[in-house]
Amino acid sequence: MVDLLNYDPNAVSNPNNNIFGLPTDEETARLVIVPVPWEVSVSYGAGTARAPEAILKASMQVDLFDPEVPEGWKNGYYMRQCDRKVLMKSDYLRKEAELYIDYISKGQEVAANQFMCKTMRDVNEGGNFLNQWVYDQTKALLDKGKLVALLGGDHSISLGYLKAIGEKEGDYGILQIDAHCDLRKAYEGFNYSHASIMYNALEEIPQISRIVQVGVRDYGSDEWDYLRNSNGRVVTYFDRDIKNRLFEGDTWKRIVDEIVSTLPQKVYVSFDIDGLDRKLCPHTGTPVPGGFEMEETFYLFRKVIESGRQLIGFDLCEVGISDTDWNANVGARVLFKLCNLLVASNS
């Protein structure tokens, strides 16, 4: 058993320890982070499948003192090792998907090419595999009474966990920080594309009463039609509208209070790192100009908790990798804040 009461949070992090340098184990940790090294369907930049390992390394530089949750780390945070079989499957299918995406981008007919037909089947079967794997991993942890977080990987990783937590918690809402709506149906022919995660969640998980999207600034007409016809099940705060309100004298506090008021009692946070300004995440898979400062999103999360609502889980996705550790550094700090807020909301 690990005793964090006698751990010195101001000491140099031991790289042989777990996430944030903590000498934790899964058995005694209150919160378990499940890394999901998967990026099969990404349609632009790649690299997110290897983000969990980069974030783990960068997390050693995160100070454990958070003035909002000073002793949150004492609950114990533990990150599992990346499953190499999942990573290898992602790498293999990603190569197939790249050929397929290049083929259809040139206007070629999929039905006329047996190899492309097989590739589409393989990728879709891979999505089914990944959803079941994530569901099994997260359900087992929830059944043990653990708080659970997912660390991607691309945004498609979340569906299995969203199903598992719905079965445990009943009705809940999703607070989605994202540059994109992710409401496309079978984007590029892939049923479980990263661009389809919220569409699939709404179609397959009846416990999701509402998705509140914040920071969206890149979307298609099909997504616009979907959210307009969702009967309030999707509420979207577009980046452009938020900025216009701020330009005209409104305050972030007032906008946040309005956002929080649209959320149900139980809230799951789905944080796509591209919801932030690109200077904070330059190598995310599908970057878009605009977005938030990190502290703006933290303020929103804090106000959710102060409203009396409960955070029940979260995912952090689409963190990129590069020759420097900047992307992972920012990802590690977002991860630490979300961990602290989740344990604070369930204390």
Short mmCIF file of C-alpha atoms in Angstrom, two decimals:
data_model
loop_
_atom_site.label_atom_id
_atom_site.label_comp_id
_atom_site.label_asym_id
_atom_site.label_seq_id
_atom_site.Cartn_x
_atom_site.Cartn_y
_atom_site.Cartn_z
CA MET A 1 0.00 0.00 0.00
CA VAL A 2 1.26 3.47 -0.91
CA ASP A 3 1.23 6.08 1.85
CA LEU A 4 1.04 9.52 0.26
CA LEU A 5 0.69 11.23 3.65
CA ASN A 6 4.46 11.09 4.08
CA TYR A 7 5.33 11.97 0.48
CA ASP A 8 7.14 15.27 0.00
CA PRO A 9 5.32 17.12 -2.82
CA ASN A 10 8.18 19.62 -3.11
CA ALA A 11 10.85 17.03 -3.80
CA VAL A 12 12.31 16.36 -7.24
CA SER A 13 10.06 13.99 -9.18
CA ASN A 14 11.36 10.45 -9.48
CA PRO A 15 11.00 9.36 -13.14
CA ASN A 16 10.52 5.80 -11.94
CA ASN A 17 7.31 6.83 -10.21
CA ASN A 18 3.89 7.20 -11.82
CA ILE A 19 2.06 10.22 -13.28
CA PHE A 20 3.13 13.59 -11.80
CA GLY A 21 5.97 11.78 -10.07
CA LEU A 22 3.62 10.20 -7.54
CA PRO A 23 4.63 6.84 -6.01
CA THR A 24 1.13 5.46 -6.56
CA ASP A 25 -0.35 2.10 -7.47
CA GLU A 26 -3.69 1.31 -9.04
CA GLU A 27 -5.10 -0.50 -6.02
CA THR A 28 -4.91 2.48 -3.66
CA ALA A 29 -5.35 5.33 -6.16
CA ARG A 30 -8.67 7.17 -6.05
CA LEU A 31 -8.43 8.15 -9.72
CA VAL A 32 -7.14 5.92 -12.50
CA ILE A 33 -6.11 7.34 -15.88
CA VAL A 34 -6.53 4.96 -18.81
CA PRO A 35 -4.30 5.90 -21.77
CA VAL A 36 -5.78 5.05 -25.16
CA PRO A 37 -3.08 5.18 -27.88
CA TRP A 38 -5.42 5.32 -30.86
CA GLU A 39 -5.58 7.65 -33.89
CA VAL A 40 -6.81 5.52 -36.77
CA SER A 41 -9.31 7.96 -38.27
CA VAL A 42 -7.45 11.27 -37.93
CA SER A 43 -8.00 13.29 -41.09
CA TYR A 44 -5.11 15.78 -40.87
CA GLY A 45 -2.10 15.68 -38.53
CA ALA A 46 -1.08 12.51 -36.68
CA GLY A 47 0.88 11.82 -33.49
CA THR A 48 -1.79 11.77 -30.81
CA ALA A 49 -1.49 8.00 -30.25
CA ARG A 50 1.87 8.63 -28.60
CA ALA A 51 0.75 11.59 -26.54
CA PRO A 52 0.02 9.64 -23.32
CA GLU A 53 3.65 8.57 -22.98
CA ALA A 54 4.86 12.10 -23.74
CA ILE A 55 2.43 13.56 -21.19
CA LEU A 56 3.60 11.07 -18.57
CA LYS A 57 7.18 12.24 -19.06
CA ALA A 58 6.22 15.95 -19.03
CA SER A 59 4.07 15.48 -15.92
CA MET A 60 7.21 15.10 -13.81
CA GLN A 61 7.64 18.89 -14.09
CA VAL A 62 4.15 19.75 -12.79
CA ASP A 63 4.15 21.16 -9.25
CA LEU A 64 1.68 19.30 -7.05
CA PHE A 65 0.45 22.39 -5.23
CA ASP A 66 -2.80 23.64 -6.69
CA PRO A 67 -4.21 26.52 -4.58
CA GLU A 68 -7.75 25.56 -5.59
CA VAL A 69 -7.31 21.91 -4.56
CA PRO A 70 -4.15 21.97 -2.41
CA GLU A 71 -4.15 18.32 -1.40
CA GLY A 72 -5.96 16.76 -4.34
CA TRP A 73 -2.93 14.64 -5.21
CA LYS A 74 -3.18 12.89 -1.84
CA ASN A 75 -6.20 11.02 -3.22
CA GLY A 76 -3.75 9.17 -5.44
CA TYR A 77 -3.60 9.50 -9.23
CA TYR A 78 -2.43 6.49 -11.20
CA MET A 79 -1.90 6.13 -14.94
CA ARG A 80 -1.82 2.68 -16.49
CA GLN A 81 0.84 1.75 -19.00
CA CYS A 82 -0.13 2.11 -22.65
CA ASP A 83 -1.38 -1.14 -24.10
CA ARG A 84 1.15 -1.97 -26.83
CA LYS A 85 -1.32 -4.20 -28.69
CA VAL A 86 -3.76 -1.31 -28.99
CA LEU A 87 -0.98 0.99 -30.19
CA MET A 88 0.24 -1.54 -32.77
CA LYS A 89 -3.32 -2.04 -34.05
CA SER A 90 -3.73 1.73 -34.31
CA ASP A 91 -0.45 2.07 -36.25
CA TYR A 92 -1.43 -0.67 -38.70
CA LEU A 93 -4.95 0.60 -39.34
CA ARG A 94 -3.72 4.18 -39.55
CA LYS A 95 -1.53 3.28 -42.53
CA GLU A 96 -4.52 1.66 -44.23
CA ALA A 97 -6.72 4.64 -43.44
CA GLU A 98 -4.19 7.06 -44.93
CA LEU A 99 -4.30 5.21 -48.25
CA TYR A 100 -8.08 5.17 -48.15
CA ILE A 101 -8.39 8.88 -47.35
CA ASP A 102 -5.97 9.74 -50.15
CA TYR A 103 -8.01 7.58 -52.55
CA ILE A 104 -11.41 9.11 -51.77
CA SER A 105 -9.98 12.65 -51.70
CA LYS A 106 -9.30 12.29 -55.41
CA GLY A 107 -12.91 11.44 -56.13
CA GLN A 108 -12.35 7.72 -56.66
CA GLU A 109 -15.24 5.30 -56.18
CA VAL A 110 -14.74 3.01 -53.18
CA ALA A 111 -17.10 0.33 -54.46
CA ALA A 112 -14.95 -0.07 -57.58
CA ASN A 113 -11.83 -1.00 -55.58
CA GLN A 114 -11.83 -4.23 -53.55
CA PHE A 115 -8.80 -3.16 -51.50
CA MET A 116 -10.49 0.09 -50.48
CA CYS A 117 -13.67 -1.77 -49.59
CA LYS A 118 -11.62 -4.07 -47.36
CA THR A 119 -9.80 -1.11 -45.82
CA MET A 120 -13.07 0.57 -44.89
CA ARG A 121 -14.31 -2.67 -43.30
CA ASP A 122 -11.03 -3.12 -41.41
CA VAL A 123 -11.09 0.41 -40.02
CA ASN A 124 -14.73 0.14 -38.97
CA GLU A 125 -14.06 -3.20 -37.30
CA GLY A 126 -11.13 -1.54 -35.55
CA GLY A 127 -13.50 1.12 -34.24
CA ASN A 128 -15.79 -1.59 -32.86
CA PHE A 129 -12.81 -3.24 -31.18
CA LEU A 130 -11.62 0.01 -29.63
CA ASN A 131 -15.07 0.94 -28.30
CA GLN A 132 -15.44 -2.46 -26.63
CA TRP A 133 -11.90 -2.34 -25.22
CA VAL A 134 -12.44 1.08 -23.66
CA TYR A 135 -15.85 0.03 -22.33
CA ASP A 136 -14.38 -3.09 -20.68
CA GLN A 137 -11.45 -1.19 -19.14
CA THR A 138 -13.52 1.66 -17.75
CA LYS A 139 -16.49 -0.41 -16.58
CA ALA A 140 -14.21 -2.66 -14.54
CA LEU A 141 -12.68 0.38 -12.83
CA LEU A 142 -16.05 2.04 -12.20
CA ASP A 143 -17.31 -1.22 -10.68
CA LYS A 144 -14.40 -1.01 -8.23
CA GLY A 145 -15.47 2.49 -7.18
CA LYS A 146 -12.64 4.29 -8.98
CA LEU A 147 -12.85 7.69 -10.56
CA VAL A 148 -11.77 7.25 -14.18
CA ALA A 149 -10.17 9.49 -16.79
CA LEU A 150 -9.25 8.77 -20.40
CA LEU A 151 -6.13 10.12 -22.07
CA GLY A 152 -5.97 10.01 -25.88
CA GLY A 153 -5.33 9.51 -28.61
CA ASP A 154 -7.86 11.06 -30.93
CA HIS A 155 -11.37 12.02 -29.86
CA SER A 156 -12.95 8.77 -31.05
CA ILE A 157 -11.61 7.01 -27.94
CA SER A 158 -14.36 8.29 -25.64
CA LEU A 159 -17.44 6.33 -26.74
CA GLY A 160 -16.88 3.16 -24.71
CA TYR A 161 -16.35 5.16 -21.53
CA LEU A 162 -19.37 7.35 -22.20
CA LYS A 163 -21.45 4.16 -22.37
CA ALA A 164 -19.94 2.70 -19.21
CA ILE A 165 -20.40 5.85 -17.15
CA GLY A 166 -23.98 6.22 -18.40
CA GLU A 167 -24.78 2.75 -17.12
CA LYS A 168 -23.33 3.65 -13.73
CA GLU A 169 -24.55 7.23 -13.29
CA GLY A 170 -27.79 7.38 -15.25
CA ASP A 171 -28.67 10.66 -16.97
CA TYR A 172 -25.80 13.10 -17.41
CA GLY A 173 -24.52 15.84 -19.68
CA ILE A 174 -21.28 16.41 -21.55
CA LEU A 175 -19.37 19.68 -21.38
CA GLN A 176 -17.30 19.61 -24.57
CA ILE A 177 -14.34 21.94 -25.07
CA ASP A 178 -13.54 21.72 -28.77
CA ALA A 179 -12.79 23.63 -31.96
CA HIS A 180 -15.16 21.22 -33.76
CA CYS A 181 -18.71 19.97 -33.29
CA ASP A 182 -17.75 16.32 -33.97
CA LEU A 183 -21.32 15.72 -35.15
CA ARG A 184 -20.54 14.18 -38.55
CA LYS A 185 -22.16 10.87 -39.43
CA ALA A 186 -19.56 8.26 -40.47
CA TYR A 187 -17.06 10.88 -41.59
CA GLU A 188 -15.05 9.68 -44.62
CA GLY A 189 -16.95 6.39 -44.40
CA PHE A 190 -15.55 5.58 -40.92
CA ASN A 191 -18.38 4.86 -38.49
CA TYR A 192 -16.32 5.78 -35.43
CA SER A 193 -14.31 8.70 -36.74
CA HIS A 194 -12.85 11.28 -34.39
CA ALA A 195 -15.17 13.73 -36.19
CA SER A 196 -18.21 11.62 -35.26
CA ILE A 197 -17.75 11.08 -31.54
CA MET A 198 -20.56 13.35 -30.37
CA TYR A 199 -22.93 12.19 -33.12
CA ASN A 200 -22.33 8.58 -32.06
CA ALA A 201 -22.69 9.43 -28.38
CA LEU A 202 -26.07 11.07 -28.97
CA GLU A 203 -27.28 8.24 -31.20
CA GLU A 204 -26.10 5.35 -29.01
CA ILE A 205 -26.24 6.54 -25.40
CA PRO A 206 -29.72 7.47 -24.16
CA GLN A 207 -28.39 8.58 -20.75
CA ILE A 208 -26.80 11.66 -22.35
CA SER A 209 -29.44 14.31 -21.82
CA ARG A 210 -27.46 17.18 -23.32
CA ILE A 211 -24.12 18.10 -24.86
CA VAL A 212 -22.94 21.65 -24.28
CA GLN A 213 -20.18 22.56 -26.75
CA VAL A 214 -17.91 25.51 -26.01
CA GLY A 215 -15.37 27.10 -28.34
CA VAL A 216 -16.50 25.57 -31.63
CA ARG A 217 -15.15 27.43 -34.65
CA ASP A 218 -14.93 24.91 -37.51
CA TYR A 219 -17.97 22.89 -38.62
CA GLY A 220 -19.96 21.76 -41.64
CA SER A 221 -23.47 22.56 -42.80
CA ASP A 222 -24.57 19.00 -41.91
CA GLU A 223 -23.43 19.56 -38.32
CA TRP A 224 -25.16 22.95 -38.24
CA ASP A 225 -28.41 21.29 -39.34
CA TYR A 226 -27.98 18.50 -36.78
CA LEU A 227 -27.55 20.78 -33.80
CA ARG A 228 -30.37 23.09 -34.94
CA ASN A 229 -32.71 20.09 -35.11
CA SER A 230 -31.55 18.49 -31.85
CA ASN A 231 -34.44 19.94 -29.82
CA GLY A 232 -32.02 21.37 -27.31
CA ARG A 233 -30.04 18.18 -26.82
CA VAL A 234 -27.03 20.01 -28.30
CA VAL A 235 -26.25 23.54 -27.13
CA THR A 236 -23.30 25.17 -28.88
CA TYR A 237 -21.40 28.26 -27.79
CA PHE A 238 -19.43 29.18 -30.89
CA ASP A 239 -16.06 30.81 -30.46
CA ARG A 240 -17.11 33.66 -32.76
CA ASP A 241 -20.21 34.44 -30.69
CA ILE A 242 -18.29 34.33 -27.42
CA LYS A 243 -15.62 36.67 -28.77
CA ASN A 244 -18.24 39.09 -30.15
CA ARG A 245 -19.95 39.26 -26.77
CA LEU A 246 -16.63 39.99 -25.09
CA PHE A 247 -15.76 42.63 -27.68
CA GLU A 248 -19.07 44.36 -26.98
CA GLY A 249 -18.56 44.56 -23.23
CA ASP A 250 -19.95 41.30 -21.89
CA THR A 251 -17.87 39.41 -19.29
CA TRP A 252 -16.52 35.89 -19.28
CA LYS A 253 -18.17 35.41 -15.89
CA ARG A 254 -21.61 36.19 -17.27
CA ILE A 255 -21.07 33.94 -20.28
CA VAL A 256 -19.82 31.13 -18.05
CA ASP A 257 -22.80 31.46 -15.73
CA GLU A 258 -25.04 31.09 -18.77
CA ILE A 259 -23.14 28.04 -19.99
CA VAL A 260 -23.29 26.38 -16.58
CA SER A 261 -27.04 26.99 -16.35
CA THR A 262 -27.58 24.81 -19.42
CA LEU A 263 -25.86 21.78 -17.85
CA PRO A 264 -27.65 18.98 -15.97
CA GLN A 265 -26.66 17.92 -12.45
CA LYS A 266 -24.06 15.35 -13.50
CA VAL A 267 -21.38 16.54 -15.91
CA TYR A 268 -18.73 14.72 -17.90
CA VAL A 269 -15.95 16.89 -19.39
CA SER A 270 -14.69 16.02 -22.86
CA PHE A 271 -11.64 18.18 -23.48
CA ASP A 272 -10.25 18.26 -27.00
CA ILE A 273 -7.02 20.21 -26.65
CA ASP A 274 -7.71 22.04 -29.93
CA GLY A 275 -10.33 24.00 -28.01
CA LEU A 276 -7.37 26.03 -26.74
CA ASP A 277 -5.52 28.72 -28.67
CA ARG A 278 -3.08 27.00 -31.01
CA LYS A 279 -0.06 28.58 -29.34
CA LEU A 280 -0.79 26.19 -26.48
CA CYS A 281 -1.20 23.10 -28.67
CA PRO A 282 0.62 23.72 -31.97
CA HIS A 283 0.78 20.06 -33.02
CA THR A 284 -2.78 18.99 -32.25
CA GLY A 285 -4.30 16.94 -35.07
CA THR A 286 -6.70 19.51 -36.55
CA PRO A 287 -5.70 22.99 -35.37
CA VAL A 288 -7.99 25.98 -35.92
CA PRO A 289 -7.19 29.67 -35.27
CA GLY A 290 -8.92 31.13 -32.21
CA GLY A 291 -9.74 29.31 -29.00
CA PHE A 292 -9.29 29.74 -25.29
CA GLU A 293 -6.54 30.48 -22.86
CA MET A 294 -6.05 27.57 -20.48
CA GLU A 295 -7.24 29.56 -17.45
CA GLU A 296 -10.50 30.46 -19.20
CA THR A 297 -11.44 26.79 -19.38
CA PHE A 298 -10.31 26.18 -15.79
CA TYR A 299 -12.55 29.03 -14.66
CA LEU A 300 -15.49 27.40 -16.45
CA PHE A 301 -14.84 24.03 -14.80
CA ARG A 302 -14.52 25.64 -11.39
CA LYS A 303 -17.85 27.40 -11.82
CA VAL A 304 -19.49 24.09 -12.74
CA ILE A 305 -18.43 22.68 -9.38
CA GLU A 306 -19.32 25.84 -7.46
CA SER A 307 -22.83 25.61 -8.92
CA GLY A 308 -23.33 22.36 -7.03
CA ARG A 309 -23.06 20.16 -10.10
CA GLN A 310 -20.97 17.01 -9.97
CA LEU A 311 -18.12 16.12 -12.30
CA ILE A 312 -18.34 12.38 -12.94
CA GLY A 313 -15.45 11.80 -15.37
CA PHE A 314 -13.42 13.29 -18.17
CA ASP A 315 -11.32 12.64 -21.23
CA LEU A 316 -8.40 14.65 -22.61
CA CYS A 317 -7.77 14.09 -26.32
CA GLU A 318 -5.90 15.26 -29.41
CA VAL A 319 -2.67 16.35 -27.69
CA GLY A 320 0.05 16.28 -30.34
CA ILE A 321 3.73 15.44 -30.11
CA SER A 322 6.75 17.21 -31.58
CA ASP A 323 10.49 17.62 -31.25
CA THR A 324 9.92 19.74 -28.14
CA ASP A 325 7.85 18.89 -25.08
CA TRP A 326 5.57 21.96 -25.30
CA ASN A 327 2.43 20.10 -26.37
CA ALA A 328 2.91 17.46 -23.69
CA ASN A 329 3.75 20.13 -21.10
CA VAL A 330 0.43 21.90 -21.68
CA GLY A 331 -1.39 18.56 -21.84
CA ALA A 332 0.08 17.49 -18.50
CA ARG A 333 -1.08 20.69 -16.83
CA VAL A 334 -4.60 20.38 -18.22
CA LEU A 335 -4.64 16.77 -17.07
CA PHE A 336 -3.52 17.70 -13.55
CA LYS A 337 -6.20 20.37 -13.19
CA LEU A 338 -8.91 18.03 -14.42
CA CYS A 339 -7.74 15.33 -11.97
CA ASN A 340 -7.85 17.80 -9.08
CA LEU A 341 -11.30 19.07 -9.99
CA LEU A 342 -12.69 15.56 -10.41
CA VAL A 343 -11.56 14.42 -6.97
CA ALA A 344 -12.72 17.73 -5.43
CA SER A 345 -16.16 17.24 -6.94
CA ASN A 346 -16.38 13.73 -5.49
CA SER A 347 -14.89 14.30 -2.04
#
